[in-house]
Coordinates of C-alpha atoms in Angstrom, one line a residue:
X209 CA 138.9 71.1 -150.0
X210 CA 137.4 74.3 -149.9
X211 CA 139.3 76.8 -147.3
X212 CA 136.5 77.1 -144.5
X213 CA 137.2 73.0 -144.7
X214 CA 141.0 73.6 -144.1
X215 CA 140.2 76.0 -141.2
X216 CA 138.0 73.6 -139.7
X217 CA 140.8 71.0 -140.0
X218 CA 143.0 73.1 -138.4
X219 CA 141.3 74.0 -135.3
X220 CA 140.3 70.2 -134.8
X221 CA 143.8 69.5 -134.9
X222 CA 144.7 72.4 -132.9
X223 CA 141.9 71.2 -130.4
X224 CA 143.3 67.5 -130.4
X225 CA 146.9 68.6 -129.5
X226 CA 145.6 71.0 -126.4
X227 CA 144.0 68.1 -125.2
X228 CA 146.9 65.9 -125.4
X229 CA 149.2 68.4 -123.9
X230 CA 146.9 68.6 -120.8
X231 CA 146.7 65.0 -120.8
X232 CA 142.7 64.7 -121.8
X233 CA 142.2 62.5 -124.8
X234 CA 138.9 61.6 -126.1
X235 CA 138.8 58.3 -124.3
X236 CA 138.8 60.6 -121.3
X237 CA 135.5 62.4 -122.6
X238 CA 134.0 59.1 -123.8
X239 CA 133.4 58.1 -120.0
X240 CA 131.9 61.1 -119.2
X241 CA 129.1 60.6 -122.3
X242 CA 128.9 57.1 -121.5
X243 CA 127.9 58.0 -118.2
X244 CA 125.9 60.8 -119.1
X245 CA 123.9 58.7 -121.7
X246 CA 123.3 56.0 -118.9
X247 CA 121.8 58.6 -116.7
X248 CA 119.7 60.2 -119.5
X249 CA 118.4 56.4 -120.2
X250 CA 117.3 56.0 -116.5
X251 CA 114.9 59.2 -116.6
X252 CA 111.7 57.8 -117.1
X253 CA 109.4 60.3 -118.8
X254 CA 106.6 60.4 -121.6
X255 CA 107.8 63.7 -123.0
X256 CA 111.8 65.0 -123.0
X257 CA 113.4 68.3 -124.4
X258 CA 116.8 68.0 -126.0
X259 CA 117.9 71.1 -125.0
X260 CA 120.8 72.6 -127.4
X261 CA 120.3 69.2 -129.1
X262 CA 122.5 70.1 -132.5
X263 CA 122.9 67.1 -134.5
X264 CA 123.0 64.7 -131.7
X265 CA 126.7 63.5 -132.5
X266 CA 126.1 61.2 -129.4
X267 CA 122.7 59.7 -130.3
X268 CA 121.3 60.8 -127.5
X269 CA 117.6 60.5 -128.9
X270 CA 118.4 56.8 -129.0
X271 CA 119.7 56.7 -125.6
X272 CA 116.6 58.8 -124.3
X273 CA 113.7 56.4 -125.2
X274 CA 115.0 53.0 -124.7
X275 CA 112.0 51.7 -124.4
X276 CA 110.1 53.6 -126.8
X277 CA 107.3 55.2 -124.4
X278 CA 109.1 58.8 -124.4
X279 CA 108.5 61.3 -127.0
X280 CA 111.8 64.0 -127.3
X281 CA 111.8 67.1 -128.6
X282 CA 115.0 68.6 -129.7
X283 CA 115.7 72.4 -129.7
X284 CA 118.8 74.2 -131.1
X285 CA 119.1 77.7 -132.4
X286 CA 120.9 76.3 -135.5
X287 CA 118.7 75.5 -138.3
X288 CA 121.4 73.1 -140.1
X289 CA 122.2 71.7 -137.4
X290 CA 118.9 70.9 -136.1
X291 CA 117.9 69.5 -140.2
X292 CA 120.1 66.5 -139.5
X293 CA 119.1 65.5 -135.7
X294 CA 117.1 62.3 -136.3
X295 CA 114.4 63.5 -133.6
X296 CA 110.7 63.5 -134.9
X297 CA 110.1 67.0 -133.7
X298 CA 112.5 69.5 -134.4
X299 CA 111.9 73.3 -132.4
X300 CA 114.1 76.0 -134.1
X301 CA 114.6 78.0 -130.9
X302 CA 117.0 79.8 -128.3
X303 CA 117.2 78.4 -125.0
X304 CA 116.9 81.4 -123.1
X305 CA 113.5 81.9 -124.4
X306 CA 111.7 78.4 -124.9
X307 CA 108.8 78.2 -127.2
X308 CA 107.0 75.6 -125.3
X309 CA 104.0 75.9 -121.8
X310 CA 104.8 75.8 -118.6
X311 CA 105.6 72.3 -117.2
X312 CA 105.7 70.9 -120.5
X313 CA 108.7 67.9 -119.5
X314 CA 109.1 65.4 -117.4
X315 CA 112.8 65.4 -118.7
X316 CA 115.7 68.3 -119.8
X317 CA 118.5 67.3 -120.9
X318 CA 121.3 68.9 -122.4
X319 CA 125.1 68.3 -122.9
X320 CA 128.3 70.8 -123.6
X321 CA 125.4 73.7 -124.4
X322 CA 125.9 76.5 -121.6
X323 CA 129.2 77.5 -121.8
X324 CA 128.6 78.8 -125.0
X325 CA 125.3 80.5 -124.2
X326 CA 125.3 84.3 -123.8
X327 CA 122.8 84.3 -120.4
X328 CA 123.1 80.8 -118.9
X329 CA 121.1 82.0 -115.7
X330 CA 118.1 82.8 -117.9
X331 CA 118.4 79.5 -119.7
X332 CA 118.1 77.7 -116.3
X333 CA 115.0 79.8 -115.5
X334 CA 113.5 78.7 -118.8
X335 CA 114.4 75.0 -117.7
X336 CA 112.9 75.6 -114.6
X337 CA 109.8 76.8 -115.6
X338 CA 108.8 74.1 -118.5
X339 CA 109.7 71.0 -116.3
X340 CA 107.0 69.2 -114.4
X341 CA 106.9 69.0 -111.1
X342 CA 108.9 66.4 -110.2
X343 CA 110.7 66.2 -113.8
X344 CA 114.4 65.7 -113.9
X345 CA 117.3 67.7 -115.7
X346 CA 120.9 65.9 -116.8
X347 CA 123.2 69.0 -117.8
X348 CA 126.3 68.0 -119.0
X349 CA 128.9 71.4 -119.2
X350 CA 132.9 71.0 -118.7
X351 CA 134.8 71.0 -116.3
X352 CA 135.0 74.4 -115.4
X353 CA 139.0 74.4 -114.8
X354 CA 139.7 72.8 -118.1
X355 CA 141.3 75.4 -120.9
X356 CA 138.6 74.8 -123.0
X357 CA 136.0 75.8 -120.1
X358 CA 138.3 78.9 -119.3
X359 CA 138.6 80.0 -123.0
X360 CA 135.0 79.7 -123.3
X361 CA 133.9 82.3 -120.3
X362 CA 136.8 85.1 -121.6
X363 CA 135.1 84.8 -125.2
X364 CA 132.5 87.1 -126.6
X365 CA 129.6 85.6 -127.3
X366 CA 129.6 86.1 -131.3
X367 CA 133.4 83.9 -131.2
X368 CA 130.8 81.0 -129.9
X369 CA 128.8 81.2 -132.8
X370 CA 131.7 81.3 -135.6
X371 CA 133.6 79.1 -133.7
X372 CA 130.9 76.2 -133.5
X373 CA 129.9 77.0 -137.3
X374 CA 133.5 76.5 -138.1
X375 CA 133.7 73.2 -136.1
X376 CA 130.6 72.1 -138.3

């Protein structure tokens, strides 16, 4: 185990005993996907960006087109990251700058992205002006009074970046 892979461990661990000391377990967050997911699947739309998507630990692109009509398009800043998202089309992007027309989606969707983005006002602006009229947006962010929330806003920007690499 090479020692970035130790760190990582360490910091997951470190994360998982916060979480039980302020009584939040993961059972706890799996509700809140669960219920996210369900409200992602509702959207109907014929073209959906994936907003932040990462690697899509919660298989949201298989949540997002149940019924196979809706075409996603996942954006992430991180190249890796992005590499291993099982979307057809992949954007290499930043969200506070999107690469795409006006009005482009019927559907935004995004989950645990803007605490850790440097200008989240401007992202919203860029949300706002590629959705359709009459599109629909399903953010998921944190609870803002949770530690994690609070730790997040007193960070620079930069400790977002090294802290996600490092959390793989």
């Amino acid at each position: 185990m090479t020692a970035f892979e130790r760190l990582r461990d360490k910091m997951k661990s470190l994360n998982e005993r916060l979480e039980g000391a302020v009584g939040m377990d993961r059972e706890d967050r799996g509700d809140c996907i669960d219920d996210y997911r369900s409200c992602v699947a509702d959207c109907t739309f014929k073209r959906a960006l994936h907003f932040g998507a990462g690697r899509d630990n919660y298989r949201l692109e298989e949540h997002a087109s149940v019924d196979g009509s809706g075409h996603v398009v996942a954006l992430d800043i991180d190249r890796a990251t992005l590499a291993e998202h099982g979307a057809r089309d992949r954007v290499l992007g930043c969200g506070q700058r999107l690469p795409f027309a006006d009005d482009s989606f019927d559907l935004v969707f995004s989950e645990y992205v803007f605490e850790h983005l440097e200008d989240p006002a401007a992202a919203l602006d860029e949300i706002d002006r590629v959705i359709r009229p009459g599109g629909e947006i399903v953010l998921l962010v944190p609870n803002p009074a949770h530690y994690y929330a609070k730790i997040a806003a007193l960070t620079p920007f930069w400790f977002h970046v090294f802290y996600l690499t490092l959390q793989g």
